Amino acid sequence: MSAAELEPDPAPTLSEIARAAGVSAPTVSKVLNGRTDVAPATRAKVEEILRRTGYRRRRTAAPPSRLLDLVFHQLDSAWAVEVIRGVENVARDEGLSIVLSESAGRLTPGQTWVDGVLARRPAGVVLVLSDLDAAQRDQLTSRDIPFVVLDPAGDPADGVPAVGTGNWQGGLAATRHLLDLGHRRIAVISGPSGMMCSRARVDGYRTALETARLPVDPELIHEGDFHHEAGYAAARALLTRDDRPTAIFAGNDLQALGVYEAARELGLRVPQDLSVVGFDDLPLARWVGPPLTTVRQPLVEMAETAARLAVELGRGEHPAATRVDLATSLVVRASTAPPPDDSPPLPTR
């Protein structure tokens, strides 16, 4: 049987896959299990036939391990800790252990990670701010390993389960809060422009200004990277302008801390001289001085929802929804106030 003769089958057997690829059944088994002792050309041929035939490992063939894979594109912030807490809550309830990994800043994990997942055969995979390319999705699907994208960086492909939050609504609420206080020169420090959540927050900011019939000044929109240092650098640039803003929507809480630092260095008081709004509502938002007004995205609940969805799919259940967006809410604290009557000049340094 040639590869061309093997038509898509709801349940092709391992032997049929092997005959189509011109290899032995043990070789196909090695590929399915992520073994590395297979020639690259042979592996590619087998994977192509698995993809084209829609092969899926039978759930009764072997039970999955008692593991839940959690992969971050970057693992270096308090934001990640909240996500881990949520996944751990579900893992504990289900009697699972967590395998934690990082894709070194890449929004798509490398093949080495995929091979490890195929070998581990976890009960499910949660990818945070990451996604899989088409070939990687096919590999996990053919092995019957369910995966869910949490807070997707881009628009997930059709059929990919995903859990997100109301980023656009959060950006709208943050900016409207500042408008209601009387601010008119409102700046925004976004996250990376390649991330869907970042673009949505800025879109909410734009919508709030346009609805209030205020112009959107592109010079008040600065791109960051969701880290403290980017918030600091962007705030320094904004606050040393002659027409500096009276309020900054920092895009996330870590960048808001950078805004605090820049304002302090420039002799500006929060909120008397500058109002600041963050996004996330990390625990540190309550501890900083002054406590930070921010948009709460329910990170723990989002992570719980994604992990539970992965586990349910792994059990062969059919959840009511595989695309879920949880609501955001504005949490008003002490970092926002009406703008000063006259913005004070910057001190000479």
PDB file of N, CA and C in Angstrom, residues 81 93 106 185-186 195 244 349:
ATOM      1  N   VAL A  81       3.003  33.658  38.167  1.00  0.00           N
ATOM      2  CA  VAL A  81       2.709  32.992  39.440  1.00  0.00           C
ATOM      3  C   VAL A  81       1.202  32.808  39.611  1.00  0.00           C
ATOM      4  N   ASP A  93      -6.917  18.950  42.414  1.00  0.00           N
ATOM      5  CA  ASP A  93      -8.234  18.318  42.467  1.00  0.00           C
ATOM      6  C   ASP A  93      -8.290  17.035  41.636  1.00  0.00           C
ATOM      7  N   ARG A 106       9.714  32.608  22.747  1.00  0.00           N
ATOM      8  CA  ARG A 106       9.065  32.329  21.466  1.00  0.00           C
ATOM      9  C   ARG A 106       7.581  32.084  21.690  1.00  0.00           C
ATOM     10  N   ARG A 185      -5.678  64.614  28.353  1.00  0.00           N
ATOM     11  CA  ARG A 185      -4.428  64.135  27.753  1.00  0.00           C
ATOM     12  C   ARG A 185      -4.041  62.835  28.457  1.00  0.00           C
ATOM     13  N   ILE A 186      -4.493  61.762  27.853  1.00  0.00           N
ATOM     14  CA  ILE A 186      -4.304  60.431  28.431  1.00  0.00           C
ATOM     15  C   ILE A 186      -3.379  59.633  27.517  1.00  0.00           C
ATOM     16  N   MET A 195       0.925  41.015  20.014  1.00  0.00           N
ATOM     17  CA  MET A 195       0.035  40.248  20.891  1.00  0.00           C
ATOM     18  C   MET A 195      -1.389  40.776  20.786  1.00  0.00           C
ATOM     19  N   ARG A 244       3.060  67.250  28.543  1.00  0.00           N
ATOM     20  CA  ARG A 244       2.983  65.908  29.104  1.00  0.00           C
ATOM     21  C   ARG A 244       1.544  65.528  29.461  1.00  0.00           C
ATOM     22  N   ARG A 349      16.628  69.356  36.905  1.00  0.00           N
ATOM     23  CA  ARG A 349      17.444  68.292  37.504  1.00  0.00           C
ATOM     24  C   ARG A 349      18.865  68.387  36.964  1.00  0.00           C
TER      25      ARG A 349
END
